[in-house]
Coordinates of C-alpha atoms in Angstrom, one line a residue:
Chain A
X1 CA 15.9 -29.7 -17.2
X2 CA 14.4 -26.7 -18.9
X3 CA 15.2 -23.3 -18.5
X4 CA 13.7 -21.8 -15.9
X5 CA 14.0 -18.5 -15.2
X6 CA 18.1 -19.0 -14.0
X7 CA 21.2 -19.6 -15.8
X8 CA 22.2 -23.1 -15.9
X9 CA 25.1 -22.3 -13.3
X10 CA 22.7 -20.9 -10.3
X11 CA 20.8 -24.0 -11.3
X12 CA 23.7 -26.2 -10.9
X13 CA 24.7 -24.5 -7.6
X14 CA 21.0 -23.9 -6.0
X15 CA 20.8 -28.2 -6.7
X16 CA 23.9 -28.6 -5.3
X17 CA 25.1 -26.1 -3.0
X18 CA 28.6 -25.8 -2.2
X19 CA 29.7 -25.7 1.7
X20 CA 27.0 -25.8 3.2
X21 CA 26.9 -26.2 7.2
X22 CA 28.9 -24.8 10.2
X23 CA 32.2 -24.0 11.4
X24 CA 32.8 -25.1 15.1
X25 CA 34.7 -22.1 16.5
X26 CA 35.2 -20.6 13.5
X27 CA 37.2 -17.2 13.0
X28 CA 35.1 -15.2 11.9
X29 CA 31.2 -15.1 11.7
X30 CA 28.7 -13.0 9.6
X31 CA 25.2 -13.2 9.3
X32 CA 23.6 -10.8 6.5
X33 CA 20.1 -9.9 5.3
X34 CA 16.8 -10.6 6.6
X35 CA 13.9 -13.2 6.6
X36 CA 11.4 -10.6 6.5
X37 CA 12.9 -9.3 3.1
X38 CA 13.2 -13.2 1.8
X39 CA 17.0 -13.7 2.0
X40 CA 19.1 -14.3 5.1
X41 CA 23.0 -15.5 4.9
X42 CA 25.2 -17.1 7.9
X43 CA 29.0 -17.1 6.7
X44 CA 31.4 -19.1 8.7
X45 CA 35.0 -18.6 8.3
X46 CA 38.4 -20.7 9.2
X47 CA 41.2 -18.1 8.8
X48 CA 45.3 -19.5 8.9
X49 CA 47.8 -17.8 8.3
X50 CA 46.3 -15.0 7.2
X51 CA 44.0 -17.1 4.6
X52 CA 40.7 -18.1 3.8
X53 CA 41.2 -21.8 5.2
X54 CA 37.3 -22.7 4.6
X55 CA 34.3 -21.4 4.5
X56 CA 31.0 -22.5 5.2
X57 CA 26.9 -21.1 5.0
X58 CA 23.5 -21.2 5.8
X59 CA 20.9 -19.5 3.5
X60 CA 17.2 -18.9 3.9
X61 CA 16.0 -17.4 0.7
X62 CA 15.5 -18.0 -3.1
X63 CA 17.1 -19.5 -5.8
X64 CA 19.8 -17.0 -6.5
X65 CA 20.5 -16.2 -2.6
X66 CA 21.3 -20.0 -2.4
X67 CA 23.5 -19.9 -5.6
X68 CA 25.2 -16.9 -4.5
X69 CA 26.1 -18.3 -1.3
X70 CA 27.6 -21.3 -2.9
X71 CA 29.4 -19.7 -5.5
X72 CA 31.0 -16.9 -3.0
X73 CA 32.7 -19.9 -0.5
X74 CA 34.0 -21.3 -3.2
X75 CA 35.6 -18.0 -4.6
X76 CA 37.2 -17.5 -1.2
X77 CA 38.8 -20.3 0.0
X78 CA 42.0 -20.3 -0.2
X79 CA 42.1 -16.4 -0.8
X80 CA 43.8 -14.4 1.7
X81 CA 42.0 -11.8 4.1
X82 CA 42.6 -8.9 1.8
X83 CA 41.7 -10.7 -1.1
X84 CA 38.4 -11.8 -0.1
X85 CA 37.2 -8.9 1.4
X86 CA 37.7 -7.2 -2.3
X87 CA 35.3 -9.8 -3.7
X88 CA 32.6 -7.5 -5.1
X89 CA 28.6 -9.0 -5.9
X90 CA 29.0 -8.2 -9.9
X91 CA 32.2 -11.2 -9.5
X92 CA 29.4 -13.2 -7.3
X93 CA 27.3 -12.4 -10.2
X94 CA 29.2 -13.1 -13.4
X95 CA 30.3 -16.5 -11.8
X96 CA 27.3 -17.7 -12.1
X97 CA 26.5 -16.2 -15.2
X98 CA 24.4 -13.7 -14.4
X99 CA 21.4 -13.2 -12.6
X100 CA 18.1 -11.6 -12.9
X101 CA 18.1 -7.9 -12.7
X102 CA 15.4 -8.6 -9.5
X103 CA 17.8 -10.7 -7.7
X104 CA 21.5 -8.4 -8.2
X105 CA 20.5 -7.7 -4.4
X106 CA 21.4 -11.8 -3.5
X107 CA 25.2 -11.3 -4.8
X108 CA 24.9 -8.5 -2.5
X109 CA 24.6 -10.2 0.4
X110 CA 27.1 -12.5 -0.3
X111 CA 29.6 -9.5 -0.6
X112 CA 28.2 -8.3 2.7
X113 CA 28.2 -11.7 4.6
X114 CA 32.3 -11.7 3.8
X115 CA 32.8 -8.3 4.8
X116 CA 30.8 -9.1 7.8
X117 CA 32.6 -12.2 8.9
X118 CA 36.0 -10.5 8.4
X119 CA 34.9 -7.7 10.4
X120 CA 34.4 -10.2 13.1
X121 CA 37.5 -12.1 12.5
X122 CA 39.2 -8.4 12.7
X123 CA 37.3 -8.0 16.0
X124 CA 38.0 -11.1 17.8
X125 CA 42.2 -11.1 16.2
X126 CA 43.1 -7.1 16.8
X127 CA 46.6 -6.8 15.1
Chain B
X1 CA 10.3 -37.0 -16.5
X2 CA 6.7 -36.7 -15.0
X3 CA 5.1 -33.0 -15.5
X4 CA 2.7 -32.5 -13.1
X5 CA 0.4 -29.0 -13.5
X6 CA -0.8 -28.1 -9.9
X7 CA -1.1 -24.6 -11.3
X8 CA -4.6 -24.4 -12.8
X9 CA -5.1 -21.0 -10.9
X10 CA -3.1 -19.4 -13.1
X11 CA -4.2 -20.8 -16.4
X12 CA -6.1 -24.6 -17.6
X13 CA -5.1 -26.5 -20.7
X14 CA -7.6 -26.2 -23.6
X15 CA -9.9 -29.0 -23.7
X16 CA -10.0 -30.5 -26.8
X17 CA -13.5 -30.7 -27.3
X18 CA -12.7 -26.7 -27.3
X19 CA -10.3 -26.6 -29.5
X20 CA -12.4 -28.7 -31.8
X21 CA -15.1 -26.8 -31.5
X22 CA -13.0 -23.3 -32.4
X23 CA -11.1 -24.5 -35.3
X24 CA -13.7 -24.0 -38.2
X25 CA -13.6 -20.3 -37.2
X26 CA -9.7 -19.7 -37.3
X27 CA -9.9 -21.9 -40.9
X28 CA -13.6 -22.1 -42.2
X29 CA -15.0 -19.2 -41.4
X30 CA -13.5 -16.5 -40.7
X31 CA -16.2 -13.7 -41.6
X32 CA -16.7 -10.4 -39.3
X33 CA -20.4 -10.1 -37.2
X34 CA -20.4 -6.5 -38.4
X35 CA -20.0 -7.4 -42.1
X36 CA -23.1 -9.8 -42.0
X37 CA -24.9 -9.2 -45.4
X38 CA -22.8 -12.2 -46.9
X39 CA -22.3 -15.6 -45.8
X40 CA -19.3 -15.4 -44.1
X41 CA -20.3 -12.2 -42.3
X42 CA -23.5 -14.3 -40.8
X43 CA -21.7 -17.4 -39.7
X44 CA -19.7 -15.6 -37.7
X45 CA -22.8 -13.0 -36.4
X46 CA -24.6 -16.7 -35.6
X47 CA -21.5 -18.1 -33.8
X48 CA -21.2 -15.3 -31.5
X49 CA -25.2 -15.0 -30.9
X50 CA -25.4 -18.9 -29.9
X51 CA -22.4 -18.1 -27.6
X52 CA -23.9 -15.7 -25.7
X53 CA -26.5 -17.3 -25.0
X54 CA -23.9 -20.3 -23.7
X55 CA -22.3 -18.3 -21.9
X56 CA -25.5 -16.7 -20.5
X57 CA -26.4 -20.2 -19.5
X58 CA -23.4 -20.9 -17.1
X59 CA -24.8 -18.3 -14.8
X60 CA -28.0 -18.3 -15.1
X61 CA -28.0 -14.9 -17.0
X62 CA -29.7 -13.4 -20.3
X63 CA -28.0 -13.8 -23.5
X64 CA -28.2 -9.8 -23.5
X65 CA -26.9 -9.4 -20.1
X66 CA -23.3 -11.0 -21.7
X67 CA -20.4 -9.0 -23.0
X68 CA -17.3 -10.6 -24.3
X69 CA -14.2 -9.0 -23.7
X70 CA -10.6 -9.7 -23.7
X71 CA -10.5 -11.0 -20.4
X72 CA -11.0 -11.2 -16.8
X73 CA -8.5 -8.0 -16.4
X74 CA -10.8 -5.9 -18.8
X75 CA -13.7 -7.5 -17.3
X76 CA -12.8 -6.0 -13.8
X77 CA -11.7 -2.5 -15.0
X78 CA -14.6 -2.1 -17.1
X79 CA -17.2 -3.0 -14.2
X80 CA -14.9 -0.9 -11.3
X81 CA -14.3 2.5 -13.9
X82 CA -17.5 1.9 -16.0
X83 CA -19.6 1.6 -13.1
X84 CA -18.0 4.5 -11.3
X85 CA -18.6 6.8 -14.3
X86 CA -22.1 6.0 -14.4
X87 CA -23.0 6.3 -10.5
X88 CA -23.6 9.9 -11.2
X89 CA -22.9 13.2 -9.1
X90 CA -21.6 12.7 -5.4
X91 CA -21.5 9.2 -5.8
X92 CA -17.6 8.8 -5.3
X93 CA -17.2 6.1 -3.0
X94 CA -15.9 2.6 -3.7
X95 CA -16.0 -0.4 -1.3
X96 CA -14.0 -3.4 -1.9
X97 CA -12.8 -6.8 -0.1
X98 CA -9.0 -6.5 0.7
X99 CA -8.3 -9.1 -1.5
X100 CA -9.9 -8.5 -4.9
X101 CA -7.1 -9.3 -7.9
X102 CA -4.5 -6.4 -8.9
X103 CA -7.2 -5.7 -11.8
X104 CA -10.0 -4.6 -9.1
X105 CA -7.3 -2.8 -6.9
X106 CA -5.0 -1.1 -9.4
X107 CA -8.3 0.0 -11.1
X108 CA -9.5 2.0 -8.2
X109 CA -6.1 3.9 -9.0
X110 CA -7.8 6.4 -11.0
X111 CA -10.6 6.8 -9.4
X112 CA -8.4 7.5 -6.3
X113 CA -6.7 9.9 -7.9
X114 CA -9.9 11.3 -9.4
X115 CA -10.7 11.9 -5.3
X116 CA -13.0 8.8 -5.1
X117 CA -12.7 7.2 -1.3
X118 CA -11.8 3.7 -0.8
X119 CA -13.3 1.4 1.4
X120 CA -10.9 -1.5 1.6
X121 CA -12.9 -4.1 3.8
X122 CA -10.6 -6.6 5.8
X123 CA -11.0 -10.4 5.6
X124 CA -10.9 -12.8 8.4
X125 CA -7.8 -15.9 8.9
X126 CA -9.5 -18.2 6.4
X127 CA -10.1 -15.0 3.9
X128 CA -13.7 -14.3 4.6
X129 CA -15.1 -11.2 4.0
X130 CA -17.9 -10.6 6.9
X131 CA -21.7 -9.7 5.7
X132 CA -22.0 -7.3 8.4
X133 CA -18.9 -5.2 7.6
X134 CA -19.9 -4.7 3.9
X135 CA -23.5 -3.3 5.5
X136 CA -21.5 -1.0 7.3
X137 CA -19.3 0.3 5.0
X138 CA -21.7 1.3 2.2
X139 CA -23.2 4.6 2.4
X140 CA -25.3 6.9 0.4
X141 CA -22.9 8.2 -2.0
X142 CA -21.5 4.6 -2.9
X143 CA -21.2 4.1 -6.5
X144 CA -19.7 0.6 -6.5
X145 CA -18.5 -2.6 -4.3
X146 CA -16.8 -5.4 -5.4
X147 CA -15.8 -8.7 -3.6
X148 CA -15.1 -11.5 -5.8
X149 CA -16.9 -15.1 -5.4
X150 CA -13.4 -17.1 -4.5
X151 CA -10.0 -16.0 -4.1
X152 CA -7.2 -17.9 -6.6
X153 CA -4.5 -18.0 -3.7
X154 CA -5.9 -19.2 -0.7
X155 CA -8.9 -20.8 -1.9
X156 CA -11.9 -19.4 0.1
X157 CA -15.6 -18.8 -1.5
X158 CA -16.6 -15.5 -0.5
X159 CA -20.7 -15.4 0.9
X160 CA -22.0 -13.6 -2.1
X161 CA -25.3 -14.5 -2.0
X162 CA -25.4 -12.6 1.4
X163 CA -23.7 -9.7 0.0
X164 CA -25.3 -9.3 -2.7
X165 CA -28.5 -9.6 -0.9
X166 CA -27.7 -5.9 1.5
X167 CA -25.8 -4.3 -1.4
X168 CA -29.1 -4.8 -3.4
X169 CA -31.0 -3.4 0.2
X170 CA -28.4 -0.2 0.0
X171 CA -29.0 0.4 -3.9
X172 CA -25.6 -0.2 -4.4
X173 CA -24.0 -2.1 -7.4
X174 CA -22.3 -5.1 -6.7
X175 CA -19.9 -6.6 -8.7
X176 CA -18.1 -9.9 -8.5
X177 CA -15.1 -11.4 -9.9
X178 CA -15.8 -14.9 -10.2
X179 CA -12.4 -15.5 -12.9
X180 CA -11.6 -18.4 -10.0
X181 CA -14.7 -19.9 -9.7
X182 CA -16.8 -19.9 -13.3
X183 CA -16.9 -23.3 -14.2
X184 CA -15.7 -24.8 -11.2
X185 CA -18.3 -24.2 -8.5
X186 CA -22.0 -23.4 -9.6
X187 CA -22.6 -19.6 -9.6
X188 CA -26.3 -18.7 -10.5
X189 CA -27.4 -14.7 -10.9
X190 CA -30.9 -15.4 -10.4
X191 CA -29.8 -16.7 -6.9
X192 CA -27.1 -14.3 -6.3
X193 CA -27.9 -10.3 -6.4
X194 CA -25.1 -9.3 -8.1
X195 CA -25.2 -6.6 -11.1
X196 CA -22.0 -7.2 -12.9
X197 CA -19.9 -10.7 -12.6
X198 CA -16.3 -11.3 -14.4
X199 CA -15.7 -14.6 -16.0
X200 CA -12.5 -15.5 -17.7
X201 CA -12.6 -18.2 -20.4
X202 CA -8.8 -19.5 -19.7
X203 CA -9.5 -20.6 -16.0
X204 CA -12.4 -23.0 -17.2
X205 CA -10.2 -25.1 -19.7
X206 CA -11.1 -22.2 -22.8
X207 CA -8.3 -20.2 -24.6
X208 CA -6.8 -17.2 -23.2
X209 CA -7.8 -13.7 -24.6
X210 CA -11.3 -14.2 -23.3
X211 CA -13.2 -12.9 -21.0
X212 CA -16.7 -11.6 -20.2
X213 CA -18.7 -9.4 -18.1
X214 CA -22.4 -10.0 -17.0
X215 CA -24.1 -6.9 -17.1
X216 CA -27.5 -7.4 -15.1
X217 CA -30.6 -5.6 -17.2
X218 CA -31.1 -2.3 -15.8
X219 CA -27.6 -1.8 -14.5
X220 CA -25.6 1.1 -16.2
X221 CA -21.9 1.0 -17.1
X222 CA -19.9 3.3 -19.4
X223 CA -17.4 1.7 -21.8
X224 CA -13.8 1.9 -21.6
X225 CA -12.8 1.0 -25.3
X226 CA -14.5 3.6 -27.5
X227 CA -14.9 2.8 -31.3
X228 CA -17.8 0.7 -32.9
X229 CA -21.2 -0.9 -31.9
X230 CA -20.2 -4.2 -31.0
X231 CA -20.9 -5.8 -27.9
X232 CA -24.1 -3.4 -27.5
X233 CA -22.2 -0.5 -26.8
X234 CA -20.4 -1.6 -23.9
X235 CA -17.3 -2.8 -25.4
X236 CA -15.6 -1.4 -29.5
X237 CA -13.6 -4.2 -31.4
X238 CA -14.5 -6.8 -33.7
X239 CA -15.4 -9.7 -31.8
X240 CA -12.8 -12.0 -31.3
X241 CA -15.2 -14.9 -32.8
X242 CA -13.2 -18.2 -32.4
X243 CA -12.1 -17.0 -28.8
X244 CA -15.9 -16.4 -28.0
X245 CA -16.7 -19.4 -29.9
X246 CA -14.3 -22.0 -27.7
X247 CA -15.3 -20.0 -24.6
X248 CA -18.9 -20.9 -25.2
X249 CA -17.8 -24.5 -25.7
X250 CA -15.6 -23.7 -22.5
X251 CA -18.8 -23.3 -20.5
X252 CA -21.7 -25.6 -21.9
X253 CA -18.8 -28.3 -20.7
X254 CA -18.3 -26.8 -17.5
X255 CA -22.2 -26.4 -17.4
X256 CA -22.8 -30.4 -17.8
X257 CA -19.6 -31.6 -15.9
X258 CA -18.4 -29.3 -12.9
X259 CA -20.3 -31.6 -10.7
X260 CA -18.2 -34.5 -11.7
X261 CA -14.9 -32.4 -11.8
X262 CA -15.9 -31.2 -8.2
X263 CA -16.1 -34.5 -6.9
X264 CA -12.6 -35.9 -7.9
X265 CA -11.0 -32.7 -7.2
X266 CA -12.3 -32.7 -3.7
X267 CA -11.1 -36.3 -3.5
X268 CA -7.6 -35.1 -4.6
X269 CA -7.8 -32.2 -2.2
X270 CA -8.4 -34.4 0.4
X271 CA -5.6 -36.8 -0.2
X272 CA -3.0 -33.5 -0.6
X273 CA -4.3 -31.9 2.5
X274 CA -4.1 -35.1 4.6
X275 CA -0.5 -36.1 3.1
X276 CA 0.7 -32.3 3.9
X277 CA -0.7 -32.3 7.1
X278 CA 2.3 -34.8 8.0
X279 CA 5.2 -31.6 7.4
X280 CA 6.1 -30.2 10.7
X281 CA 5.5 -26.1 10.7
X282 CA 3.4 -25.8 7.7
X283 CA 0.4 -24.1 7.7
X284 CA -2.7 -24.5 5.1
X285 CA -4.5 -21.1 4.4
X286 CA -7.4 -20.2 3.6
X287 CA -11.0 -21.2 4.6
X288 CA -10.7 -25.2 5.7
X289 CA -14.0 -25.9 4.0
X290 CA -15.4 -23.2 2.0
X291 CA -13.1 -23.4 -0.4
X292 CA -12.2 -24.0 -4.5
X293 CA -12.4 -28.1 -4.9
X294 CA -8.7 -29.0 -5.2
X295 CA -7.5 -26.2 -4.2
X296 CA -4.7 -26.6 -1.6
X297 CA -2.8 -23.6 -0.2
X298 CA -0.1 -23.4 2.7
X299 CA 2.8 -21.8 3.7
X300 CA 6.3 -23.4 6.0
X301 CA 8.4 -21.9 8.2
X302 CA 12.1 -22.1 7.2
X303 CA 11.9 -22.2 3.7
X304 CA 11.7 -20.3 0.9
X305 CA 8.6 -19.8 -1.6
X306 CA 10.7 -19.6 -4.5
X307 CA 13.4 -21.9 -4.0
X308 CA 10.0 -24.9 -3.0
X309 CA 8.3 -24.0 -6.5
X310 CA 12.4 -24.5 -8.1
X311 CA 12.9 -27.5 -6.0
X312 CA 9.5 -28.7 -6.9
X313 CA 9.6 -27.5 -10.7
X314 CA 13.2 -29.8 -11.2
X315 CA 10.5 -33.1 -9.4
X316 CA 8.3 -32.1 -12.7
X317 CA 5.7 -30.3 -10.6
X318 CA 4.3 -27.5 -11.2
X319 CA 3.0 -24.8 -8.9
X320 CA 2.3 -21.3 -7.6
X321 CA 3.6 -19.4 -4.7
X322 CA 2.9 -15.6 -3.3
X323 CA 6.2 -15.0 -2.0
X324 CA 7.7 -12.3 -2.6
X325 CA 10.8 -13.5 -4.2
X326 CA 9.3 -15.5 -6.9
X327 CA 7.3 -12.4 -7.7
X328 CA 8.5 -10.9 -10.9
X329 CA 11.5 -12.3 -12.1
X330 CA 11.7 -9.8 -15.6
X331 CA 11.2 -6.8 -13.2
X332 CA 14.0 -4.2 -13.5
X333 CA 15.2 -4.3 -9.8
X334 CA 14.3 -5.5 -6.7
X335 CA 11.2 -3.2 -5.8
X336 CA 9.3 -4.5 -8.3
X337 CA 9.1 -8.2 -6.0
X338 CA 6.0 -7.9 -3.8
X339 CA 4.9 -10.2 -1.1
X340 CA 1.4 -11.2 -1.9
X341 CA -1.1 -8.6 -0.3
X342 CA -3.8 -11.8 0.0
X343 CA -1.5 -13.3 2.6
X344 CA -0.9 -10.0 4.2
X345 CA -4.3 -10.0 4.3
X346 CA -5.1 -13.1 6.3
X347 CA -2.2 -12.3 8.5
X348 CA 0.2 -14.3 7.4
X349 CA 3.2 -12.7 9.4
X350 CA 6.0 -11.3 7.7
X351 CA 8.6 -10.8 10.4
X352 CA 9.3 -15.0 10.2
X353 CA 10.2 -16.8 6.5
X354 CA 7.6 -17.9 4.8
X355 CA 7.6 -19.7 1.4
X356 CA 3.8 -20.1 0.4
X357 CA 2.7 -22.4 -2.0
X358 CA -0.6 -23.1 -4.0
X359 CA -1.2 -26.0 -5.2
X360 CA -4.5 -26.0 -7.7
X361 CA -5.3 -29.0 -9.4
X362 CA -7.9 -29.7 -12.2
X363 CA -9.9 -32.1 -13.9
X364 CA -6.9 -34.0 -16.3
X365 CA -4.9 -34.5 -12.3
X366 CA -4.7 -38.0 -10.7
X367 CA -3.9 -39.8 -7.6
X368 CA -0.9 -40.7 -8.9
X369 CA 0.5 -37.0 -9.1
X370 CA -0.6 -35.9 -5.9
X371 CA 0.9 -39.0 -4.3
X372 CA 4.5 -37.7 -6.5
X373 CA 3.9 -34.7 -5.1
X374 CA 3.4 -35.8 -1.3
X375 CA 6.3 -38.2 -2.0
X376 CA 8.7 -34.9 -3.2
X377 CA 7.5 -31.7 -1.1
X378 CA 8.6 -33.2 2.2
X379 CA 12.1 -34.1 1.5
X380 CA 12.1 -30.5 -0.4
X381 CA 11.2 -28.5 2.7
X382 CA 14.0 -30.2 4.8
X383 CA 16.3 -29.9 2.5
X384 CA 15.6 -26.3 2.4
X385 CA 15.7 -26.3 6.0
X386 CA 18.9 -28.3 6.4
X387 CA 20.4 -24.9 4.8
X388 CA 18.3 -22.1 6.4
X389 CA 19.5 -20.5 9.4
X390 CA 17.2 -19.7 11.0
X391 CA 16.0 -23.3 11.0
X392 CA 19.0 -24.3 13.1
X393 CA 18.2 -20.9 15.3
X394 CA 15.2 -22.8 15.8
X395 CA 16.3 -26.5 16.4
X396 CA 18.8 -25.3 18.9
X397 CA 15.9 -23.0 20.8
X398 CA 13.8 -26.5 21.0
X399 CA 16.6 -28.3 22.3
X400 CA 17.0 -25.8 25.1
X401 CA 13.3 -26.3 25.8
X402 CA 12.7 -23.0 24.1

């Protein structure tokens, strides 16, 4: 392939995402961004024991929002709450090798889609 | 891996007739028009003469109504700003079709700024601009309106004739960008009133760098680049002589073969727009009929522009979209992505995700591609889809007899 206008890593991950799908039940929920501004993420999370157990997306968007998905499941899993919440988008970023200065807002959202399903997995397991 | 170019909006391939054609003045002679007392001075004066006058002949112009510029982009700000300058006192009004390229729009900048008022006229679904708007909208102090002949995302070929025909009844310059069109579709000036018409030399299988600007006799326009006498006043530089050379060769091939090219592109339009047809929730833009010869523009629900033109790009094909996200990737952050204002324009709504694609095809294209291409898109959209949520959002509304 030729280079395009992505590292070789989002490439590798926008061809072949990474956990994509649902979680039936899952633990904790988030859904991030908006179609109207291109990108949209669903995060689905299995939480045990206090740990990421698996994770799991949907992504409308571009290139980098795709890759950015893929890349943050697969730094999660396995982490424990506190540990994935402290994920920031410059590690979402520098995973893949970097990413257009245009599209630093996709590693964004994937920061934001984890906050926001732990949030819910906060909400729905108080204490 | 096959390459497929469905992207001649953006730029052609050089024939190589062209390229033969412009070689013996980047080697042989490379003499300056102005400097013409010696040999090498007057081949190059003669070359550029004779290519006015080719260029003159695409459109039905005068050799002398023909200035060469740099291209399409200087073309446009030197009709919008040059004509302005020259309306005279009061005249500080500017009409122009709410599609017109970023080189028409972002060069009423200065002239808003200078306190000129903008008439931005709307377009129809399809793109059209409607005759009957333009008559209203100019008025006596109009110094200029511009609506270009067809439109490089969507396809549609504006009614210029028409137009041009009540601009001429209002007094009012009319200028069109026909950078899309030239050398595609016939475009004559004796037939069509316009005063100024841009042509680009890179979207008619000529080199990039190119451009030119029909300046009807009799119609006034200050210059923008001040220096020497070239290009009658209108435009300073040396000429660039082989660019003007293989533009002229550019268009005495389009002149003798656009009719042929028009017929197997409209075949291979045909075939793309039938085969496309087949993908649930797409939507083709732009006018069904009056439109660019294989020229095929749409947009889909649940998927992304971007992420189609990567998808399709990987497949070997390659093409153009006006979504926002594949915008401007070297831009510094993420204001500099813009949706496309021409799909704004038409209506395409913005509240649902769109990925919009154009695919424009030219003369070196065959069946074969467009059947690769037919063969790959549909698979690529439900991939897409498979991921997007708001696809599922929507498979589980229709389930629910939503």
């Amino acid at each position: 392939m030729t280079a395009g206008p992505y590292s070789a890593k989002v490439m590798e991950h926008f061809m072949n995402p990474r956990n994509v799908g649902e979680i039936d039940g899952a633990d904790g929920v988030g859904e991030v961004g908006n179609p109207a501004c291109g990108d949209m993420m669903r995060l689905y999370l299995r939480i045990e024991e206090g740990r990421v157990k698996d994770a799991k997306f949907r992504t409308f968007g571009c290139g980098a929002a795709i890759a950015s998905s893929s890349m943050l499941t697969e730094m999660i899993k396995g982490k424990t709450v506190e540990e994935a919440r402290a994920v920031t988008n410059l590690q979402v970023a520098e995973a893949l090798d970097g990413l257009p200065a245009v599209k630093i807002h996709c590693s964004v959202m994937a920061e934001q889609a984890v906050k926001s399903a732990l949030d819910d997995y906060a909400k729905k397991h108080p204490g | 891996m096959a390459k497929v170019f469905f992207d001649h909006i953006s730029t052609t391939p050089l024939d190589s007739r062209v390229f033969e054609a412009m070689k013996p003045y980047l080697l042989e002679w490379y003499g300056n028009p102005s400097s013409h007392i010696h040999d090498q001075g007057q081949a190059a004066l003669r070359a550029v003469d004779k290519a006015r006058s080719e260029v003159a002949a695409l459109i039905g112009a005068k050799p002398g109504e023909i200035v060469f510029t740099s291209g399409a982009t200087e073309s446009n700000n030197l009709a919008v700003l040059g004509t302005a300058e020259e309306a005279g006192n009061g005249k500080r009004h500017a009409v122009v079709s709410g599609i017109e390229h970023f080189s028409v729009m972002n060069a009423l900048i200065p002239l808003r700024n200078a306190g000129y008022e903008v008439t931005v006229l709307p377009v129809d679904r399809d793109g059209l601009v409607d005759p009957d708007a333009v008559r209203s909208a100019l008025r006596g102090d109009t110094a200029l309106l511009s609506v270009m002949h067809a439109n490089s995302e969507i396809g549609t070929i504006e009614p210029v004739a028409e137009i041009g025909r009540i601009a001429r009844e209002a007094g009012v310059p009319f200028h069109v960008d026909a950078t899309a069109s030239a050398g595609h579709i016939p475009l004559d000036v004796r037939e069509v009133p316009a005063d100024l018409v841009t042509l680009s030399s890179h979207n008619f299988y000529g080199p990039k760098g190119t451009g030119a600007l029909f300046v009807r006799e009799g119609t006034k326009v200050a210059p923008r680049v001040f220096g020497g006498f070239q290009e009658m006043g209108y435009r300073a530089g040396t000429e660039n002589v082989p660019g003007i050379v293989a533009m002229a060769a550019a268009a005495a091939i389009a002149s003798k073969e656009m009719g042929h090219w028009a017929d197997h592109l409209g075949r291979l339009g045909k075939m793309l727009w039938d085969g496309l047809s087949g993908i649930p929730l797409l939507h083709f833009t732009g006018h069904p009929t009056k439109r660019l010869p294989g020229h095929v523009s749409f947009w889909v629900e649940h998927a992304e522009g971007e992420s189609l033109l990567l998808f399709l790009n990987v497949k070997g094909i390659m093409a153009a979209s006006g979504s926002a996200c594949s915008s401007n990737l070297r831009g510094q952050d993420e204001e500099d992505l813009v949706a496309s204002p021409v799909l704004r324009a038409i209506g395409v709504p913005s509240d649902i995700c769109t990925g919009s694609i154009t695919f424009s095809l030219g003369k070196g294209n065959t069946e074969e591609e467009v059947r690769l291409a037919l063969d790959a898109l549909p698979r690529i959209v439900e991939r897409l889809r498979e991921m997007s949520p708001t696809y599922l959002d929507y498979q589980k509304r229709m389930s629910q007899g939503g």
